[in-house]
Amino acid sequence: LFIRGQVGERFCVRNSGATAVVEGLGDHGCEYMTGGVAVVLGKTGRNVAAGMSGGIGYFLDLDPTLLNTEMVDALVPSDADLELLKKLIVRHREETGSDVAESLLADWRAAARRFTKVLPRDYARVIAARQQGESEGLDEAMITSKMMEAAHG
């Protein structure tokens, strides 16, 4: 989903797998999100990521006082995160003609440093378990077992 402009309150609430790029959102964004990716290229309202247990959020110029950190951490995006972000912003520009996306891409090196990755702690453990299982050459059943253990513990 690519939206040129801002969205209202509770955007991406209970998102379980969609990818969305928007240019700002109201209060309670990404609340109870369980999967997917949300990219916000503008201002956010208060209480971002309350109850977020899965998925990943990327926020431009995130005010940390607006983030509900009960279940999530605010992180510096990795190189892989920034590669994904750039692809999504390019697609956002192509789909919507966004001036916001255009200005970010015009000086991507500077823009990339302005993003914050929001990641639920439990979800981070599940991702790490999957990566460890894959690096150990485990079959999918064993990887799933490792992920379930990580999710509960």
mmCIF file of C-alpha atoms in Angstrom:
data_model
loop_
_atom_site.group_PDB
_atom_site.id
_atom_site.type_symbol
_atom_site.label_atom_id
_atom_site.label_comp_id
_atom_site.label_asym_id
_atom_site.label_seq_id
_atom_site.Cartn_x
_atom_site.Cartn_y
_atom_site.Cartn_z
ATOM 1 C CA LEU A 1 0.000 0.000 0.000
ATOM 2 C CA PHE A 2 1.443 3.337 -1.033
ATOM 3 C CA ILE A 3 -0.343 6.497 0.116
ATOM 4 C CA ARG A 4 0.763 9.956 -0.894
ATOM 5 C CA GLY A 5 -0.175 11.960 2.153
ATOM 6 C CA GLN A 6 -0.937 11.402 5.802
ATOM 7 C CA VAL A 7 -3.261 8.804 7.259
ATOM 8 C CA GLY A 8 -5.395 9.043 10.390
ATOM 9 C CA GLU A 9 -5.302 7.402 13.765
ATOM 10 C CA ARG A 10 -4.645 3.711 14.312
ATOM 11 C CA PHE A 11 -3.096 3.117 10.905
ATOM 12 C CA CYS A 12 -1.685 -0.422 10.504
ATOM 13 C CA VAL A 13 -3.451 -1.562 13.663
ATOM 14 C CA ARG A 14 -3.406 -5.343 13.674
ATOM 15 C CA ASN A 15 -1.409 -5.406 10.435
ATOM 16 C CA SER A 16 -0.348 -9.015 10.069
ATOM 17 C CA GLY A 17 1.537 -9.022 6.788
ATOM 18 C CA ALA A 18 0.956 -5.991 4.577
ATOM 19 C CA THR A 19 3.621 -3.515 3.551
ATOM 20 C CA ALA A 20 2.542 0.112 3.765
ATOM 21 C CA VAL A 21 4.313 3.388 2.988
ATOM 22 C CA VAL A 22 2.651 6.634 4.116
ATOM 23 C CA GLU A 23 3.746 10.227 4.632
ATOM 24 C CA GLY A 24 2.576 10.650 8.221
ATOM 25 C CA LEU A 25 0.134 9.126 10.673
ATOM 26 C CA GLY A 26 -2.050 9.999 13.621
ATOM 27 C CA ASP A 27 -2.081 8.612 17.152
ATOM 28 C CA HIS A 28 -1.703 4.903 17.941
ATOM 29 C CA GLY A 29 -0.012 3.899 14.647
ATOM 30 C CA CYS A 30 1.102 0.267 14.354
ATOM 31 C CA GLU A 31 -0.888 -0.602 17.479
ATOM 32 C CA TYR A 32 -1.121 -4.372 18.019
ATOM 33 C CA MET A 33 0.741 -4.979 14.757
ATOM 34 C CA THR A 34 1.767 -8.649 14.383
ATOM 35 C CA GLY A 35 3.519 -8.686 11.010
ATOM 36 C CA GLY A 36 4.297 -6.747 7.884
ATOM 37 C CA VAL A 37 6.236 -3.552 7.351
ATOM 38 C CA ALA A 38 5.146 0.032 7.969
ATOM 39 C CA VAL A 39 7.196 2.940 6.597
ATOM 40 C CA VAL A 40 6.293 6.429 7.770
ATOM 41 C CA LEU A 41 7.856 9.317 5.866
ATOM 42 C CA GLY A 42 6.506 12.095 8.065
ATOM 43 C CA LYS A 43 5.197 13.056 11.468
ATOM 44 C CA THR A 44 3.678 10.515 13.812
ATOM 45 C CA GLY A 45 1.132 10.956 16.542
ATOM 46 C CA ARG A 46 1.511 9.721 20.090
ATOM 47 C CA ASN A 47 1.578 6.130 21.358
ATOM 48 C CA VAL A 48 3.297 4.611 18.317
ATOM 49 C CA ALA A 49 3.691 0.801 18.433
ATOM 50 C CA ALA A 50 1.592 0.165 21.561
ATOM 51 C CA GLY A 51 1.116 -3.581 21.869
ATOM 52 C CA MET A 52 3.185 -4.231 18.716
ATOM 53 C CA SER A 53 4.309 -7.868 18.851
ATOM 54 C CA GLY A 54 5.489 -8.450 15.291
ATOM 55 C CA GLY A 55 6.402 -6.755 12.079
ATOM 56 C CA ILE A 56 8.805 -3.877 11.573
ATOM 57 C CA GLY A 57 8.283 -0.136 11.476
ATOM 58 C CA TYR A 58 10.585 2.407 9.887
ATOM 59 C CA PHE A 59 10.016 6.028 10.880
ATOM 60 C CA LEU A 60 11.594 9.175 9.487
ATOM 61 C CA ASP A 61 12.611 11.653 12.194
ATOM 62 C CA LEU A 62 10.799 9.727 14.927
ATOM 63 C CA ASP A 63 10.294 11.670 18.146
ATOM 64 C CA PRO A 64 11.229 9.030 20.750
ATOM 65 C CA THR A 65 8.803 10.512 23.278
ATOM 66 C CA LEU A 66 5.925 9.421 21.004
ATOM 67 C CA LEU A 67 7.023 5.759 20.940
ATOM 68 C CA ASN A 68 5.418 3.295 23.346
ATOM 69 C CA THR A 69 8.487 1.254 24.342
ATOM 70 C CA GLU A 70 6.678 -1.335 26.453
ATOM 71 C CA MET A 71 7.226 -4.083 23.832
ATOM 72 C CA VAL A 72 9.514 -2.527 21.198
ATOM 73 C CA ASP A 73 12.972 -1.090 20.790
ATOM 74 C CA ALA A 74 14.043 1.862 18.671
ATOM 75 C CA LEU A 75 17.079 0.827 16.635
ATOM 76 C CA VAL A 76 19.442 2.153 14.009
ATOM 77 C CA PRO A 77 18.536 0.437 10.708
ATOM 78 C CA SER A 78 21.084 -2.044 9.337
ATOM 79 C CA ASP A 79 22.447 -1.858 5.802
ATOM 80 C CA ALA A 80 19.883 -4.505 4.789
ATOM 81 C CA ASP A 81 17.109 -2.413 6.364
ATOM 82 C CA LEU A 82 18.260 0.659 4.450
ATOM 83 C CA GLU A 83 18.352 -1.308 1.198
ATOM 84 C CA LEU A 84 14.746 -2.413 1.752
ATOM 85 C CA LEU A 85 13.711 1.114 2.744
ATOM 86 C CA LYS A 86 15.227 2.623 -0.375
ATOM 87 C CA LYS A 87 13.436 0.090 -2.594
ATOM 88 C CA LEU A 88 10.127 0.830 -0.890
ATOM 89 C CA ILE A 89 10.609 4.591 -1.182
ATOM 90 C CA VAL A 90 11.515 4.278 -4.873
ATOM 91 C CA ARG A 91 8.344 2.254 -5.401
ATOM 92 C CA HIS A 92 6.356 4.796 -3.387
ATOM 93 C CA ARG A 93 7.613 7.550 -5.681
ATOM 94 C CA GLU A 94 6.787 5.490 -8.775
ATOM 95 C CA GLU A 95 3.284 4.588 -7.565
ATOM 96 C CA THR A 96 2.282 7.983 -6.149
ATOM 97 C CA GLY A 97 4.541 10.667 -7.640
ATOM 98 C CA SER A 98 5.435 11.637 -4.073
ATOM 99 C CA ASP A 99 7.482 14.802 -3.632
ATOM 100 C CA VAL A 100 8.461 13.553 -0.159
ATOM 101 C CA ALA A 101 9.948 10.377 -1.630
ATOM 102 C CA GLU A 102 11.667 12.362 -4.370
ATOM 103 C CA SER A 103 13.373 14.662 -1.865
ATOM 104 C CA LEU A 104 14.525 11.730 0.297
ATOM 105 C CA LEU A 105 15.960 9.892 -2.689
ATOM 106 C CA ALA A 106 17.725 13.038 -3.961
ATOM 107 C CA ASP A 107 20.098 12.794 -0.979
ATOM 108 C CA TRP A 108 19.625 9.227 0.185
ATOM 109 C CA ARG A 109 22.833 9.110 2.256
ATOM 110 C CA ALA A 110 21.595 11.957 4.458
ATOM 111 C CA ALA A 111 17.993 10.729 4.512
ATOM 112 C CA ALA A 112 18.981 7.182 5.505
ATOM 113 C CA ARG A 113 20.508 8.471 8.763
ATOM 114 C CA ARG A 114 17.150 10.003 9.740
ATOM 115 C CA PHE A 115 15.289 6.676 9.986
ATOM 116 C CA THR A 116 14.556 4.690 13.123
ATOM 117 C CA LYS A 117 13.706 1.001 13.022
ATOM 118 C CA VAL A 118 11.027 -0.060 15.506
ATOM 119 C CA LEU A 119 11.205 -3.759 16.309
ATOM 120 C CA PRO A 120 9.271 -5.779 18.910
ATOM 121 C CA ARG A 121 11.619 -7.579 21.312
ATOM 122 C CA ASP A 122 9.837 -10.948 21.033
ATOM 123 C CA TYR A 123 9.834 -10.717 17.247
ATOM 124 C CA ALA A 124 13.564 -9.956 17.282
ATOM 125 C CA ARG A 125 14.153 -13.208 19.200
ATOM 126 C CA VAL A 126 12.094 -15.141 16.640
ATOM 127 C CA ILE A 127 14.059 -13.625 13.744
ATOM 128 C CA ALA A 128 17.346 -14.467 15.472
ATOM 129 C CA ALA A 129 16.211 -18.070 16.061
ATOM 130 C CA ARG A 130 15.295 -18.445 12.381
ATOM 131 C CA GLN A 131 18.657 -17.065 11.276
ATOM 132 C CA GLN A 132 20.522 -19.329 13.695
ATOM 133 C CA GLY A 133 18.584 -22.404 12.531
ATOM 134 C CA GLU A 134 19.276 -21.580 8.890
ATOM 135 C CA SER A 135 22.989 -21.043 9.567
ATOM 136 C CA GLU A 136 23.096 -24.415 11.359
ATOM 137 C CA GLY A 137 21.467 -26.091 8.357
ATOM 138 C CA LEU A 138 18.406 -27.233 10.295
ATOM 139 C CA ASP A 139 15.309 -28.389 8.448
ATOM 140 C CA GLU A 140 12.162 -26.247 8.484
ATOM 141 C CA ALA A 141 10.532 -28.248 11.313
ATOM 142 C CA MET A 142 13.523 -27.693 13.589
ATOM 143 C CA ILE A 143 13.708 -24.020 12.651
ATOM 144 C CA THR A 144 10.014 -23.643 13.476
ATOM 145 C CA SER A 145 10.603 -25.349 16.819
ATOM 146 C CA LYS A 146 13.456 -22.924 17.618
ATOM 147 C CA MET A 147 11.261 -19.987 16.644
ATOM 148 C CA MET A 148 8.426 -21.166 18.898
ATOM 149 C CA GLU A 149 10.829 -21.536 21.818
ATOM 150 C CA ALA A 150 12.171 -18.024 21.195
ATOM 151 C CA ALA A 151 8.671 -16.561 20.990
ATOM 152 C CA HIS A 152 7.756 -17.930 24.400
ATOM 153 C CA GLY A 153 10.841 -17.176 26.101
#
